[in-house]
mmCIF file of C-alpha atoms in Angstrom:
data_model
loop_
_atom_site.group_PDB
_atom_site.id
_atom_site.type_symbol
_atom_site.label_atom_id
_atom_site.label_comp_id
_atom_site.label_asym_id
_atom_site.label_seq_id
_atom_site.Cartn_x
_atom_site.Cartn_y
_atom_site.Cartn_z
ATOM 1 C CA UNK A 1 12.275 20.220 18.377
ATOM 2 C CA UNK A 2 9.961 19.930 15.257
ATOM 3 C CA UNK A 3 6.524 20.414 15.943
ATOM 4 C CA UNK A 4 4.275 18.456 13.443
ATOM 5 C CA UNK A 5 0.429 19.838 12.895
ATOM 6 C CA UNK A 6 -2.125 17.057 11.079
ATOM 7 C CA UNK A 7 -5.516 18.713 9.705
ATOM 8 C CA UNK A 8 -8.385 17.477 10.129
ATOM 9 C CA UNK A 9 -8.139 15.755 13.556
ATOM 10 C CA UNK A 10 -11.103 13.124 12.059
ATOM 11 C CA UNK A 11 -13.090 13.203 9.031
ATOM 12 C CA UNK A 12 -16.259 11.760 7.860
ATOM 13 C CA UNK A 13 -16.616 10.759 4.352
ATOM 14 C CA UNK A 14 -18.063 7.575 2.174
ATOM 15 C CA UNK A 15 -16.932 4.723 0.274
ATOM 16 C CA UNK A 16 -16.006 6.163 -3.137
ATOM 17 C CA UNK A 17 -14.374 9.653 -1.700
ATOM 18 C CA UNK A 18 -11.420 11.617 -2.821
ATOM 19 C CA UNK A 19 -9.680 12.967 0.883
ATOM 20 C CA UNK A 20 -7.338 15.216 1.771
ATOM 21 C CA UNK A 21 -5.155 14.871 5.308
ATOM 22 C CA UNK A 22 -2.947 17.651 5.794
ATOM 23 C CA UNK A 23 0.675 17.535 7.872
ATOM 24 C CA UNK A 24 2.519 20.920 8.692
ATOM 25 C CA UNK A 25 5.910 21.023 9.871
ATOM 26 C CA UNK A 26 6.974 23.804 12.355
ATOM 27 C CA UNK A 27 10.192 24.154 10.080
ATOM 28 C CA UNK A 28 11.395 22.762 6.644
ATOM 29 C CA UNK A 29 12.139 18.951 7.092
ATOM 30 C CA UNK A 30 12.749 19.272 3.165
ATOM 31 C CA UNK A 31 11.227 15.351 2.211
ATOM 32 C CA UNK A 32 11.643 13.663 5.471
ATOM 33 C CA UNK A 33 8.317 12.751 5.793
ATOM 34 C CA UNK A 34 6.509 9.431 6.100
ATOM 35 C CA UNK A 35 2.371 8.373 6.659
ATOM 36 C CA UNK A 36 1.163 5.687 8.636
ATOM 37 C CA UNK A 37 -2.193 3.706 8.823
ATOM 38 C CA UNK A 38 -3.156 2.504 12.020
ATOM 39 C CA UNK A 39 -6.313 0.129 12.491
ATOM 40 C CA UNK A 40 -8.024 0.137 16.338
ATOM 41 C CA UNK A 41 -6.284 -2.853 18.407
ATOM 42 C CA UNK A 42 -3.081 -3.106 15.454
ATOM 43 C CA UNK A 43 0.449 -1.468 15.178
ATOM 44 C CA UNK A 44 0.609 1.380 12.967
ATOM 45 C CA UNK A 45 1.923 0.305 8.845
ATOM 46 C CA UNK A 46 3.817 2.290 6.777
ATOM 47 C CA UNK A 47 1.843 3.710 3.830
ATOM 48 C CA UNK A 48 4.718 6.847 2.214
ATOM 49 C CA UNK A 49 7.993 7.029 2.806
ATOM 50 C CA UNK A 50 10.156 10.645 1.728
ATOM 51 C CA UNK A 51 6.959 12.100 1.304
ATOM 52 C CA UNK A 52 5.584 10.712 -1.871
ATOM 53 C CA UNK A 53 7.261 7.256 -2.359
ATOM 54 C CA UNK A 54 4.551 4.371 -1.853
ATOM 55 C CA UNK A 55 5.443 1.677 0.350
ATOM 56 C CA UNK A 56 5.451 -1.572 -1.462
ATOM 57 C CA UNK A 57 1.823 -3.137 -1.488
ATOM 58 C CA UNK A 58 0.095 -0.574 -0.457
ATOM 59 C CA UNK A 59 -2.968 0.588 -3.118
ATOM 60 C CA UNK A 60 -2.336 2.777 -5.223
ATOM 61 C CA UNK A 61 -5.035 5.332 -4.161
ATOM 62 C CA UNK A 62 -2.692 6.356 -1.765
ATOM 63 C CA UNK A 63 -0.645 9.184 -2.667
ATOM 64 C CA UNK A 64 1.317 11.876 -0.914
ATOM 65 C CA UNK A 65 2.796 14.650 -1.960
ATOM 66 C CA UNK A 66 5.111 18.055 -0.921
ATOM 67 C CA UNK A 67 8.157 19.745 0.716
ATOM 68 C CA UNK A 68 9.203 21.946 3.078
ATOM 69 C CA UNK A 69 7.004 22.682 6.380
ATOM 70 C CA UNK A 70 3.659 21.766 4.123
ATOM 71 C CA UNK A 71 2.507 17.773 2.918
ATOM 72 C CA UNK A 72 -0.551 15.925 1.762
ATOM 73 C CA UNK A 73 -2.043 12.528 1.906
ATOM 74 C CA UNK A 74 -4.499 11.373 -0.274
ATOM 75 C CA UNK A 75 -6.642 8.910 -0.680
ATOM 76 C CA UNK A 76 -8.387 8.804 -4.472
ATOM 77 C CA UNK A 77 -11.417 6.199 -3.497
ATOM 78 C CA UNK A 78 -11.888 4.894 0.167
ATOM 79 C CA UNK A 79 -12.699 1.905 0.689
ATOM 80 C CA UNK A 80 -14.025 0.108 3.639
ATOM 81 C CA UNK A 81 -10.648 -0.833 4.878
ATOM 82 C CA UNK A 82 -9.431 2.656 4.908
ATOM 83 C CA UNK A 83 -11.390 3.913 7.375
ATOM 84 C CA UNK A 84 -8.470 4.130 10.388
ATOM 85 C CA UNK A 85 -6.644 6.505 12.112
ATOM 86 C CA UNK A 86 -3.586 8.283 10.220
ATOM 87 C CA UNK A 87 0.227 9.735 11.315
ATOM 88 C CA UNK A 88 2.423 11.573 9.287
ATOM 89 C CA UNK A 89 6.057 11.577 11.238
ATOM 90 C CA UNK A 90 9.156 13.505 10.416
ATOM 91 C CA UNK A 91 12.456 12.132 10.093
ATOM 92 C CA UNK A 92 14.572 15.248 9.727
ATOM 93 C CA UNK A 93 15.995 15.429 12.803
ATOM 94 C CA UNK A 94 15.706 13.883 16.813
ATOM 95 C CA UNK A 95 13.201 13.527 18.693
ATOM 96 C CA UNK A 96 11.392 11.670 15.960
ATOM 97 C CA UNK A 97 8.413 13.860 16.229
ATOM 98 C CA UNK A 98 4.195 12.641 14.681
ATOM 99 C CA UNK A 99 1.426 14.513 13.919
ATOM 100 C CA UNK A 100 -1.207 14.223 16.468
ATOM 101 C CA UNK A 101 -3.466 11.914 13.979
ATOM 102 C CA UNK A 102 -6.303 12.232 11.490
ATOM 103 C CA UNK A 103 -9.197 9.589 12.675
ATOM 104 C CA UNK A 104 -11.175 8.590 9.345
ATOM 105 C CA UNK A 105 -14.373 7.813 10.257
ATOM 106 C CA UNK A 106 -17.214 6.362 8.030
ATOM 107 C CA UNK A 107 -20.261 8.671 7.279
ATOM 108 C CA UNK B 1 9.008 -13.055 7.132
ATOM 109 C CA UNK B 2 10.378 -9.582 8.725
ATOM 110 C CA UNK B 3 8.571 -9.763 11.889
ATOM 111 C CA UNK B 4 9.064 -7.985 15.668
ATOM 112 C CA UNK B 5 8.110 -9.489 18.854
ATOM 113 C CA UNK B 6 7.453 -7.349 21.822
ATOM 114 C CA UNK B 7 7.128 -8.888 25.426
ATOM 115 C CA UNK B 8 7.352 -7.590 28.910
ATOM 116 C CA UNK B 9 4.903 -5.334 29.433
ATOM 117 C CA UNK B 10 2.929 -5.566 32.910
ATOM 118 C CA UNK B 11 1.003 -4.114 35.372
ATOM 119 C CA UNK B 12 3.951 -1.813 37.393
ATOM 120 C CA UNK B 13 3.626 0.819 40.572
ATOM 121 C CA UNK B 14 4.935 4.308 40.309
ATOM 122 C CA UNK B 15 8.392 4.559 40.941
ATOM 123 C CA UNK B 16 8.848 0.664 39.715
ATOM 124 C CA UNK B 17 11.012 -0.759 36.527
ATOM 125 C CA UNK B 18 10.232 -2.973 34.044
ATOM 126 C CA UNK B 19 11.847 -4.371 31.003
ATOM 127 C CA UNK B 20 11.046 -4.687 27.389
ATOM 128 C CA UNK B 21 12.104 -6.779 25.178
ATOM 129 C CA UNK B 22 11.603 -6.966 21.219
ATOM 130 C CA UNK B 23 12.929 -9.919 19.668
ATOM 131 C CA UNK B 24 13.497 -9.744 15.453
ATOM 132 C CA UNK B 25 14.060 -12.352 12.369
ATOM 133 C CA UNK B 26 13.243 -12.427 8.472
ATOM 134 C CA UNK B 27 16.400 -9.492 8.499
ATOM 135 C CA UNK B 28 19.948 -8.982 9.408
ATOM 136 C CA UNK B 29 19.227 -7.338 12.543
ATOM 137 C CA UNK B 30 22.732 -6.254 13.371
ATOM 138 C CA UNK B 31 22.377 -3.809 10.003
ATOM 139 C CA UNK B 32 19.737 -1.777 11.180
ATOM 140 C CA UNK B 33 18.688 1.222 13.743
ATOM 141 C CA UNK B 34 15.820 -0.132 15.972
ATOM 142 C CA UNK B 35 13.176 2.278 17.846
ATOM 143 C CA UNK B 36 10.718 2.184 20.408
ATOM 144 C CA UNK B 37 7.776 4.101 20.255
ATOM 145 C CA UNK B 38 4.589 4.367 22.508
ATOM 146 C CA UNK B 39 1.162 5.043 22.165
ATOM 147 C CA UNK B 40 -1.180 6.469 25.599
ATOM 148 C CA UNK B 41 -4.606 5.097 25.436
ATOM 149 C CA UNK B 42 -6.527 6.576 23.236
ATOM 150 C CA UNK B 43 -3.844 8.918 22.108
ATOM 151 C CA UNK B 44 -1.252 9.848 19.365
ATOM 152 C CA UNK B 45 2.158 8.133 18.578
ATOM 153 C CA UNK B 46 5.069 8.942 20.768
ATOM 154 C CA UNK B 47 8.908 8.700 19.685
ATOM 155 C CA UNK B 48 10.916 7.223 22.658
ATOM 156 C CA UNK B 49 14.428 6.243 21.724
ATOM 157 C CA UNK B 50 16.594 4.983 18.974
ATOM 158 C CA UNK B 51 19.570 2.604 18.958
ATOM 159 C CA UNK B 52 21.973 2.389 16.222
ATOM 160 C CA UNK B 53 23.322 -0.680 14.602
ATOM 161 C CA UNK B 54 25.982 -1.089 16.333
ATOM 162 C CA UNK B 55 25.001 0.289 19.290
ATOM 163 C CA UNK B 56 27.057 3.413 19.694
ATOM 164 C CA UNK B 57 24.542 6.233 18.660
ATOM 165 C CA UNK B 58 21.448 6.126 21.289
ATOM 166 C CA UNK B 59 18.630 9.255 21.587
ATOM 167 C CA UNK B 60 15.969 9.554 23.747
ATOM 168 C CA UNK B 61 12.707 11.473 24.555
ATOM 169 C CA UNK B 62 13.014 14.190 26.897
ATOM 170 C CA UNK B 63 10.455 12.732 28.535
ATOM 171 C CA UNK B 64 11.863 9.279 29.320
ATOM 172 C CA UNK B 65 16.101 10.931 29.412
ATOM 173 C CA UNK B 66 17.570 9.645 32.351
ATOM 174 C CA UNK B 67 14.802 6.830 33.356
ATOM 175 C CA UNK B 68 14.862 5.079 30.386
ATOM 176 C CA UNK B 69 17.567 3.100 28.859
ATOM 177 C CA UNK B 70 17.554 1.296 25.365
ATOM 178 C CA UNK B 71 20.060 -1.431 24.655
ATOM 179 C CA UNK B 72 20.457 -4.257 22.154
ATOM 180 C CA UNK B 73 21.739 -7.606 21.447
ATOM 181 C CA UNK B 74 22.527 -8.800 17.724
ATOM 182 C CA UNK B 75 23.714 -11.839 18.590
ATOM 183 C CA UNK B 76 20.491 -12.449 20.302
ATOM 184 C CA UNK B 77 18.579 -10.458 17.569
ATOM 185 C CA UNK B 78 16.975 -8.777 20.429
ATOM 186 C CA UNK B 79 16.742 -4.863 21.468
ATOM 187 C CA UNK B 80 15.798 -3.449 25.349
ATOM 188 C CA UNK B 81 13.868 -1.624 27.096
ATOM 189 C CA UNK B 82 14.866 -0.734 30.424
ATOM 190 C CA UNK B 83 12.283 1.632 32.000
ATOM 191 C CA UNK B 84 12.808 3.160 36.070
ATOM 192 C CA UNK B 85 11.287 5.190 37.972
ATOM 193 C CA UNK B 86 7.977 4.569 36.360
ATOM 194 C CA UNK B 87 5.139 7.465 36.621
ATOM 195 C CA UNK B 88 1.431 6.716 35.279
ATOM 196 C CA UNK B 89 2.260 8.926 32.398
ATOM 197 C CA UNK B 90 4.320 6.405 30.932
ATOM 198 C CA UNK B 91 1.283 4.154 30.752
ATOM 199 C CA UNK B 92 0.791 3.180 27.351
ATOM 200 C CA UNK B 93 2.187 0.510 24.898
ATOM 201 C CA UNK B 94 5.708 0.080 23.669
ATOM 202 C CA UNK B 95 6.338 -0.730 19.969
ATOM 203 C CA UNK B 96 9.349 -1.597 18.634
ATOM 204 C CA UNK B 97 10.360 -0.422 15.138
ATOM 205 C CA UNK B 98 12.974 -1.319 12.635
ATOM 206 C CA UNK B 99 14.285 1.979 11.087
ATOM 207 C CA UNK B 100 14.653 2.065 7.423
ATOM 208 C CA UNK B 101 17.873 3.972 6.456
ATOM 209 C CA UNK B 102 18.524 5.406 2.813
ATOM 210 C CA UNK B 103 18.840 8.711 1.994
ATOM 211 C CA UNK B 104 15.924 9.194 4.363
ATOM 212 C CA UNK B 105 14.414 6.887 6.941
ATOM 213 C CA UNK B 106 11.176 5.771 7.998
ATOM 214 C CA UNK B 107 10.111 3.049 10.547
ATOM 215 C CA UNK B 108 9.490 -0.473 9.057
ATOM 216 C CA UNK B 109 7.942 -3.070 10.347
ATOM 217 C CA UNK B 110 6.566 -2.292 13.506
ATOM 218 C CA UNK B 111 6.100 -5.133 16.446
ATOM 219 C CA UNK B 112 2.538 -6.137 17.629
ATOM 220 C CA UNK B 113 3.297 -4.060 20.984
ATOM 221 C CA UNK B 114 3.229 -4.427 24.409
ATOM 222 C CA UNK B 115 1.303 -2.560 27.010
ATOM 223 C CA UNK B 116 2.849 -1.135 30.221
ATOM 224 C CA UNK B 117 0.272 0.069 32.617
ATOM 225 C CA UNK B 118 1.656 2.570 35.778
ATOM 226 C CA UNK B 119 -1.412 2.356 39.109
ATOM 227 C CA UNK B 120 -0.911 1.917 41.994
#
């Protein structure tokens, strides 16, 4: 099975910061990787689909990036509504396997 | 709209079943692999099982394989749960998923979910 590893487990930054979540896969899952936003109390919503491809109406501020085992999400400018809990998820191969989660928390 | 509508989740005893059921429109839903996923309390995002369109490709969890079985119904636009043999870890709720196929896939929309709780 495919092991997925999300860095940090929660971050603090402000309104108006550039972050960084990192997702590491335990083997090459080549682009077969998607992000999620979850808000507390809501399902989780697709942000990136094949790693860098942004879902349709989500902000542009999102971006994500890389192949292989190693992948980025970032987020150019939070905003107040960012501040949630986020899940890369690799769709190379069954079981379906997510990253553990990166909460975003508000400084 | 493309929307998902969980129901069945309850309040269960170990070693008890329960079903789930996730009810679709806004899409074809006969076209389209469906999912469930689960989420602990205060935990991460858990893949369960997948159903393909038709039916004939199913995969599940090792940690739900032979208690947990996942059916559907397109004329009914509806997929299934079936969950036996219940422990508390299963306690948690259920989301349903449509699965986005291309090239690649990804899981789009998901349902509001449902939450199964295992105590005795």
């Amino acid at each position: 099975d495919i092991q997925m590893t999300q860095s940090p487990s929660s971050l603090s930054a402000s309104v108006g910061d550039r972050v960084t979540i990192t997702c590491r896969a335990s083997q090459s899952i080549r682009s077969y990787l998607n992000w999620y936003q979850q808000k507390p109390g809501k399902a989780p919503k697709l942000l990136i689909y094949a790693a860098s491809s942004l879902q349709s109406g989500v902000p542009s501020r999102f971006s994500g990036s890389g192949s292989g085992t190693d992948f980025t999400l970032t987020i150019s400018s939070l905003q107040p509504e960012d501040f949630a809990a986020y899940y890369c998820q690799q769709s190379y191969s069954s079981p379906y396997s997510f990253g553990q989660g990166t909460k975003l928390e508000i400084k | 709209q493309v929307q998902l509508v969980e129901s069945g989740g309850a309040l269960v005893r170990p070693g008890g079943s329960l079903r789930l059921s996730c009810v679709a429109s806004g899409f074809t839903f006969r076209d389209y692999y469906m999912t469930w996923i689960r989420q602990a309390p205060g935990k991460g995002l858990e893949w369960v099982s997948y159903i393909s369109n038709n039916g004939s490709t199913i995969y599940y969890a090792d940690s739900v394989k032979g208690r947990f079985t996942i059916s559907r119904d397109n004329a009914k636009n509806s997929l299934y749960l079936q969950m036996d043999s219940l422990r508390a870890e299963d306690t948690a709720v259920y989301y349903c998923a449509r699965e986005v196929l291309s090239t690649l896939s990804w899981f789009d929309p998901w349902g509001q979910g449902t939450l199964v709780t295992v105590s005795s």
